[in-house]
Coordinates of N, CA and C in Angstrom, one line a residue:
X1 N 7.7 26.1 19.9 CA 6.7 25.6 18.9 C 6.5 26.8 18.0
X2 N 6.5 26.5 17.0 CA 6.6 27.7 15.7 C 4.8 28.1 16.0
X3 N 4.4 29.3 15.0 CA 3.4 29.6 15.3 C 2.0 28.6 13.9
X4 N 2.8 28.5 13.0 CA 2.0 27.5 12.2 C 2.0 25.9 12.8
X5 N 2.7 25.9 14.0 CA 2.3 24.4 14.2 C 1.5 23.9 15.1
X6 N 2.0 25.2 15.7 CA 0.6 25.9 17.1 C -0.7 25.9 16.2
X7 N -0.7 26.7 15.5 CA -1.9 26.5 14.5 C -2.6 25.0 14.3
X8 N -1.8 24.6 13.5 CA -1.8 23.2 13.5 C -2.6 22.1 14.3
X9 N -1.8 22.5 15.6 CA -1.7 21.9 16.7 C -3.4 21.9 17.2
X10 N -3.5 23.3 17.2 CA -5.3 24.0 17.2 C -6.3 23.1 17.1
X11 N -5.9 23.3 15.3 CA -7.0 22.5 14.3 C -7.2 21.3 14.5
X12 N -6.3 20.7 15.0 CA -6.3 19.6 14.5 C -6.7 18.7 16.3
X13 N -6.8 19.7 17.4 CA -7.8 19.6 18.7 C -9.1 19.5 18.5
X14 N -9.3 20.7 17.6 CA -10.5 21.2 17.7 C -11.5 19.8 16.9
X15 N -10.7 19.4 15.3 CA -11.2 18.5 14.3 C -11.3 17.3 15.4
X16 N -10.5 16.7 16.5 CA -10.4 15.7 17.1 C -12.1 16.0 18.2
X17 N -12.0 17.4 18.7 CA -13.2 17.5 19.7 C -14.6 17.2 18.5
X18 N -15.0 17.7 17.6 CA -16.0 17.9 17.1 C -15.8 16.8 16.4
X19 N -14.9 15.5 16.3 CA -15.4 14.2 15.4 C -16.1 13.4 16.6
X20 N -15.2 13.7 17.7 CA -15.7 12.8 19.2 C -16.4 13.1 19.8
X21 N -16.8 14.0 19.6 CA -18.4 14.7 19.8 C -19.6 14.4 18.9
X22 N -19.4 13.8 18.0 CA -20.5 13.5 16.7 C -20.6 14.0 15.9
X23 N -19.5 14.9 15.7 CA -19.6 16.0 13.9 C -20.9 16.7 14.6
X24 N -20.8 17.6 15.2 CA -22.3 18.5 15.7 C -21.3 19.7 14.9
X25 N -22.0 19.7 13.6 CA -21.3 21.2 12.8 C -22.1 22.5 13.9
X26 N -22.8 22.5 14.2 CA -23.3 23.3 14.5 C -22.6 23.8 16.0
X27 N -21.7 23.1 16.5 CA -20.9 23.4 17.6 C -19.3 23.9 17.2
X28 N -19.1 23.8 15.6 CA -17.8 23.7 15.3 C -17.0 25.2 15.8
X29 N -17.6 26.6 15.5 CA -17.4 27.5 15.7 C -17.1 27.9 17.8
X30 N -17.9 27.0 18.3 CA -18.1 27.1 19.7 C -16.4 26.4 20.2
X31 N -16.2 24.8 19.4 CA -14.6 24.3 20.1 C -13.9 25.4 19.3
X32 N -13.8 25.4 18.1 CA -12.8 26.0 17.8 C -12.1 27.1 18.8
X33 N -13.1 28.0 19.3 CA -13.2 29.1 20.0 C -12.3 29.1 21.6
X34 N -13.0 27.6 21.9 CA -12.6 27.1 23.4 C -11.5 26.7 23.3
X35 N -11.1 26.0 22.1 CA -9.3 25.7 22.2 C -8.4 26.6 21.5
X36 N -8.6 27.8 20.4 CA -7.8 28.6 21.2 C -7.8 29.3 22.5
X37 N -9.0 29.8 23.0 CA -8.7 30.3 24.4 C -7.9 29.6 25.4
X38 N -7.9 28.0 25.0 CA -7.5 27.5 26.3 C -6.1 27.3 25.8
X39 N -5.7 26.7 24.7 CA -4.0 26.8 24.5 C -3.7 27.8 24.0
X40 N -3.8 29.2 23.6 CA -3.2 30.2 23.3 C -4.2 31.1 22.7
X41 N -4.4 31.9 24.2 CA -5.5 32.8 24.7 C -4.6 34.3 23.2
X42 N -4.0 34.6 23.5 CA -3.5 35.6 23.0 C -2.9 35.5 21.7
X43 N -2.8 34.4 20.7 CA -1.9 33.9 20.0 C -3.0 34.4 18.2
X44 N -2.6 35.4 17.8 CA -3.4 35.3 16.3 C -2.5 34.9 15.4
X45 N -3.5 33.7 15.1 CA -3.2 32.7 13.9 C -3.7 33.3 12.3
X46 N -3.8 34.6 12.5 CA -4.4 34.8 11.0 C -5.5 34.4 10.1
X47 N -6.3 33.5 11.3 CA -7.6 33.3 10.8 C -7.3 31.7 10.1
X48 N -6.1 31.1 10.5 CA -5.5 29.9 9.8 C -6.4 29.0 10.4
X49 N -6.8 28.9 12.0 CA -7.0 27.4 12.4 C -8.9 27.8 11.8
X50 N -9.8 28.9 12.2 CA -11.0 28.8 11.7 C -11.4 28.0 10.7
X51 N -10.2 28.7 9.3 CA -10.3 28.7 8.2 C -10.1 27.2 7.7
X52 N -9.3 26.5 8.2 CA -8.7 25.4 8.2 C -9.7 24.6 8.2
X53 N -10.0 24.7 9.7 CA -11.3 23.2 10.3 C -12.7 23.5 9.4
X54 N -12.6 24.8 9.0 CA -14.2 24.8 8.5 C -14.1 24.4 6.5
X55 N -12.7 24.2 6.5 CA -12.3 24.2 4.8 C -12.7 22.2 5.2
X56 N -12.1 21.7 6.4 CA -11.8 20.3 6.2 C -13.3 20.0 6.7
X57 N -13.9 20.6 7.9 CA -15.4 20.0 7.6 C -16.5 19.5 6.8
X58 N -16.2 20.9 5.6 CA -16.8 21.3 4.2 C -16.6 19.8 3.1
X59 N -15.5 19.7 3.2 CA -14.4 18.9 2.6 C -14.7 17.2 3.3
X60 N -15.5 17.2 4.2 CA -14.8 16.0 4.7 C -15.6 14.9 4.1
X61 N -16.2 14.5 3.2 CA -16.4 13.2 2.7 C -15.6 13.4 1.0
X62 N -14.8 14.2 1.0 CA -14.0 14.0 -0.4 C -12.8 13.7 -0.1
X63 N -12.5 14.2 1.5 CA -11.0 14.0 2.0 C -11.4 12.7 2.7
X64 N -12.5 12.0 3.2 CA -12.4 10.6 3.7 C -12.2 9.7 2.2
X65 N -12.9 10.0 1.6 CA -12.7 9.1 0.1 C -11.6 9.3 -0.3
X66 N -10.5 10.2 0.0 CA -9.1 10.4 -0.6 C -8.5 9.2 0.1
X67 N -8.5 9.6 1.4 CA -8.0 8.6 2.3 C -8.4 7.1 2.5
X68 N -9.7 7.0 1.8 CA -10.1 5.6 2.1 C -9.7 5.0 0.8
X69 N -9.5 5.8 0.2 CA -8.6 5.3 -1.4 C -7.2 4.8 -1.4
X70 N -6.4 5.3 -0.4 CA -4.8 5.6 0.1 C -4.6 5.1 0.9
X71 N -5.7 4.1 1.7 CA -5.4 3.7 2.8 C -6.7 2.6 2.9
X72 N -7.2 1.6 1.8 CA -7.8 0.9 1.9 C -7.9 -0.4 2.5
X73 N -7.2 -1.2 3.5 CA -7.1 -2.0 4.2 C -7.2 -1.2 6.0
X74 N -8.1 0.1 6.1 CA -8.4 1.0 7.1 C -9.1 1.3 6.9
X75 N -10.7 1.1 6.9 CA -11.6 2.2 7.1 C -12.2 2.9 8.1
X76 N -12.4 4.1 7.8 CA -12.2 5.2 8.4 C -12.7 4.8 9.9
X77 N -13.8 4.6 9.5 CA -14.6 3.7 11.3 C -13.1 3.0 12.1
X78 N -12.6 2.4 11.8 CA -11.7 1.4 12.6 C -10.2 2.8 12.7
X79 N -10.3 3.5 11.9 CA -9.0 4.2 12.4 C -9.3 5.3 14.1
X80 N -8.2 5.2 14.7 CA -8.7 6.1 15.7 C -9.0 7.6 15.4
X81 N -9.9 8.1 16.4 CA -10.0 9.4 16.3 C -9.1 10.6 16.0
X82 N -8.1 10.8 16.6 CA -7.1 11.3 16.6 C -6.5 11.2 14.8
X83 N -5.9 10.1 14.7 CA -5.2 9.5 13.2 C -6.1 9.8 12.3
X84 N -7.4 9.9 12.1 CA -8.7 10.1 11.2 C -8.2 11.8 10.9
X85 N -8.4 12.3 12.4 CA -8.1 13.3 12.1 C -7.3 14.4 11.8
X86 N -6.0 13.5 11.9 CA -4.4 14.4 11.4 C -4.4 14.2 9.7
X87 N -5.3 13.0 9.6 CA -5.1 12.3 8.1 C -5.8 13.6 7.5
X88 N -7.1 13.9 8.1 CA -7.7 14.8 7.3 C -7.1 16.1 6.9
X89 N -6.5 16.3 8.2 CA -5.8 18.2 8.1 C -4.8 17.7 7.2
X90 N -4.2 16.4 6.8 CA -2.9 16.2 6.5 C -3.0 16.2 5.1
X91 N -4.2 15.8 4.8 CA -4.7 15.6 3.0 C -4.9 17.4 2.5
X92 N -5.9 17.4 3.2 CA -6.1 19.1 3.0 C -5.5 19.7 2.6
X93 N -4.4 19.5 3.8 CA -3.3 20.7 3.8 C -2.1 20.5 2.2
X94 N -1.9 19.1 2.2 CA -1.2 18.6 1.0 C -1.8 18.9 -0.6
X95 N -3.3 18.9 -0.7 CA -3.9 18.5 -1.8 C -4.7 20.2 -2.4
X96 N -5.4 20.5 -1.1 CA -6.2 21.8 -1.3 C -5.5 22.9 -0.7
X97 N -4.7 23.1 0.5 CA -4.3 24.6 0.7 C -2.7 25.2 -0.2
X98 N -2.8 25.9 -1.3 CA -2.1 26.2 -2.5 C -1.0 27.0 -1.4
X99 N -1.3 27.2 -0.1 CA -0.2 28.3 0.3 C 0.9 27.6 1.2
X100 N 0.6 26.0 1.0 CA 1.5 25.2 2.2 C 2.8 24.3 1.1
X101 N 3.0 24.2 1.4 CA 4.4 23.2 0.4 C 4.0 21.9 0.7
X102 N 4.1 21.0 -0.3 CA 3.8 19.7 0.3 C 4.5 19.0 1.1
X103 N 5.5 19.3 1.1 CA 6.6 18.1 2.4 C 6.0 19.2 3.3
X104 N 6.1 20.3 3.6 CA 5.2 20.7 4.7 C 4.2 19.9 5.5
X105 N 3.5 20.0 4.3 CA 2.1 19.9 5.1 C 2.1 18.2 5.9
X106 N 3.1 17.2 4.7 CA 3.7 15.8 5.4 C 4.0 15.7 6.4
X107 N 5.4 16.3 6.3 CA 6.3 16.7 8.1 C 5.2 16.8 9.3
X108 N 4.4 18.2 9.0 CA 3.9 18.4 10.1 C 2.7 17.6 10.4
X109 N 2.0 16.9 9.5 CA 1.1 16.2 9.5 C 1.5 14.5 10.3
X110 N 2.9 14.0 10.0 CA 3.8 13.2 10.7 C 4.1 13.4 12.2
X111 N 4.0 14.7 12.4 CA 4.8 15.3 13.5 C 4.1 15.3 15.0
X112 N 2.3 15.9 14.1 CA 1.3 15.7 14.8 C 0.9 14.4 15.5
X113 N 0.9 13.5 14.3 CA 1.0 11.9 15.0 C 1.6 11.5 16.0
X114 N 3.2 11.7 15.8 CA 4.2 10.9 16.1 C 3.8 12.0 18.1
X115 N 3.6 13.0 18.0 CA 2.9 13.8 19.1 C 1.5 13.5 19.8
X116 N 0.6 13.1 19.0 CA -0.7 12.6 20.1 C -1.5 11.6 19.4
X117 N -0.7 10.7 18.6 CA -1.1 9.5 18.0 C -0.6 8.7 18.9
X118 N -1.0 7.1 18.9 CA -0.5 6.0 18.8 C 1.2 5.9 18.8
X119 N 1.7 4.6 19.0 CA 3.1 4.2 18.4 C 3.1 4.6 17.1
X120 N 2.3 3.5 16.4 CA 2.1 4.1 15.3 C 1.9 4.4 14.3
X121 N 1.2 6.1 14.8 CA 0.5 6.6 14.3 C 1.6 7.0 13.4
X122 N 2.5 8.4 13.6 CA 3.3 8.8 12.8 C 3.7 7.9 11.6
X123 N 3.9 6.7 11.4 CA 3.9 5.8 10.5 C 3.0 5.6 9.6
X124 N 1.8 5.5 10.3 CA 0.9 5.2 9.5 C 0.2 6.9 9.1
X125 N 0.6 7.7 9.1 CA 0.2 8.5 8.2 C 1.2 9.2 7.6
X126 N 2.8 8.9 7.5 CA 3.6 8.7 6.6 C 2.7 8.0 5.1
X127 N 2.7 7.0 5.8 CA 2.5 5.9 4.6 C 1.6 6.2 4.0
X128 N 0.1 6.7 4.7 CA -0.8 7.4 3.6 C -0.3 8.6 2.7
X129 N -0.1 9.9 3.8 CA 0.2 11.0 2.8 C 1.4 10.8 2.1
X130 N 2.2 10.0 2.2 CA 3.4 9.9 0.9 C 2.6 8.9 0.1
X131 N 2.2 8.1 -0.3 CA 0.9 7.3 -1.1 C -0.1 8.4 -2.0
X132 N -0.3 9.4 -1.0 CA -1.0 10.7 -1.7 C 0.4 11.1 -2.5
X133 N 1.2 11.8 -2.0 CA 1.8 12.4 -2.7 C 2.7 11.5 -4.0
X134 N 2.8 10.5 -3.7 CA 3.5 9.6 -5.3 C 2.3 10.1 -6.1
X135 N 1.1 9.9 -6.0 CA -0.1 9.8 -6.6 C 0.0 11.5 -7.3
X136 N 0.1 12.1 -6.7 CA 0.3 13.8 -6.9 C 1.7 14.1 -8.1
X137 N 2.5 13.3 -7.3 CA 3.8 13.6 -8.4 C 3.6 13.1 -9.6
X138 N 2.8 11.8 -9.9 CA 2.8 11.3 -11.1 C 1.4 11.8 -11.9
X139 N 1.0 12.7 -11.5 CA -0.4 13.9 -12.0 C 0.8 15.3 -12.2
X140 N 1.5 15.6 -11.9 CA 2.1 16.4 -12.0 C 0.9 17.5 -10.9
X141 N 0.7 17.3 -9.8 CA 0.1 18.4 -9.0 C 0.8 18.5 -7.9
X142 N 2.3 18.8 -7.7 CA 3.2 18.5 -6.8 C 2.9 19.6 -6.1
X143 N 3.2 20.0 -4.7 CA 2.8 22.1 -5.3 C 4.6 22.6 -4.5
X144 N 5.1 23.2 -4.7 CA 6.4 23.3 -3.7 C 6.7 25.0 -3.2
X145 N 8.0 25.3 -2.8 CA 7.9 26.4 -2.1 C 7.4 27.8 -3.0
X146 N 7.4 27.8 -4.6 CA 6.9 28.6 -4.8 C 5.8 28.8 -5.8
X147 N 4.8 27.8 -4.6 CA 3.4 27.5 -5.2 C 3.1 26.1 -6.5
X148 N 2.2 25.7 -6.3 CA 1.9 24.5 -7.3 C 2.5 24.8 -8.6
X149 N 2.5 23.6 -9.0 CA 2.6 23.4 -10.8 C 1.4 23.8 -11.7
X150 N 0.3 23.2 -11.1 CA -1.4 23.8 -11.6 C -2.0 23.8 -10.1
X151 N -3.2 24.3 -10.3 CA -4.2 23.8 -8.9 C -4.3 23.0 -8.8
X152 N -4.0 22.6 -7.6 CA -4.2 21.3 -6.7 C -5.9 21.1 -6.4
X153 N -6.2 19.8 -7.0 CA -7.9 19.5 -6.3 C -8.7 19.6 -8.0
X154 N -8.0 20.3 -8.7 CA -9.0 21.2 -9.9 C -9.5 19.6 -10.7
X155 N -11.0 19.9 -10.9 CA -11.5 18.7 -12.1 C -11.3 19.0 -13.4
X156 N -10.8 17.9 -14.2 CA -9.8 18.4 -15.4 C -10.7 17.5 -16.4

């Protein structure tokens, strides 16, 4: 497992513990903490998975309205825990972090699913984040390996 997927893999524990816990922000720093120690005691992520969960917590009622826009025959209540929350790192990662390529952030966002989703899950968050990203291409906010076309997210 590469070390950004480990990462990944992290965040996207951690976003799963603290949604099924009740969004207690106030514990978000405490899982984070507990699942690296417990899957990769030794492993520096560069400050990626912190930075990550606490960018998508911040974020998370503009990244559920992304998603409940992209995936309106789903709302967010009826999607499972798990899928809610790859959707979210998966928008994030596609829309606001300038340093990931977007079929990146897809792939692994796919990859996540097709790994601790549903049947299917991997499918159904294909279908949203490529829905995002037509939506991206035809704004021209595509971002690729050597960084966006403009900022991604920016109010114009």
């Amino acid at each position: 497992m590469s070390n950004r997927h480990l990462s990944r893999t992290i965040a996207m524990q951690s976003l799963y513990e603290w949604d099924f816990l009740g969004q207690a922000t106030e514990r978000l720093s405490e899982i984070i903490a507990y699942n690296k120690t417990e899957f990769a005691p030794d492993f520096d992520d560069g400050g990626y998975i912190d930075g990550t969960v606490k960018q998508i917590v911040d974020r998370q009622e503009e990244l559920d309205a992304i998603i409940t826009q992209f995936a309106p025959d789903w709302p967010m209540s009826n999607m499972t825990v798990i899928d809610r929350n790859i959707l979210r790192l998966g928008v994030y990662e596609l829309k606001f972090n300038l340093a990931i390529p977007s079929k990146v952030a897809i792939n692994e966002a796919i990859e996540l699913g097709k790994t601790f989703g549903g049947d299917a899950s991997g499918k159904f968050v294909n279908g949203v984040l490529g829905a995002i990203f037509k939506d991206m291409l035809a704004n021209g906010q595509v971002k690729g390996v050597d960084g966006p076309k403009e900022e991604v997210g920016s109010k114009q």
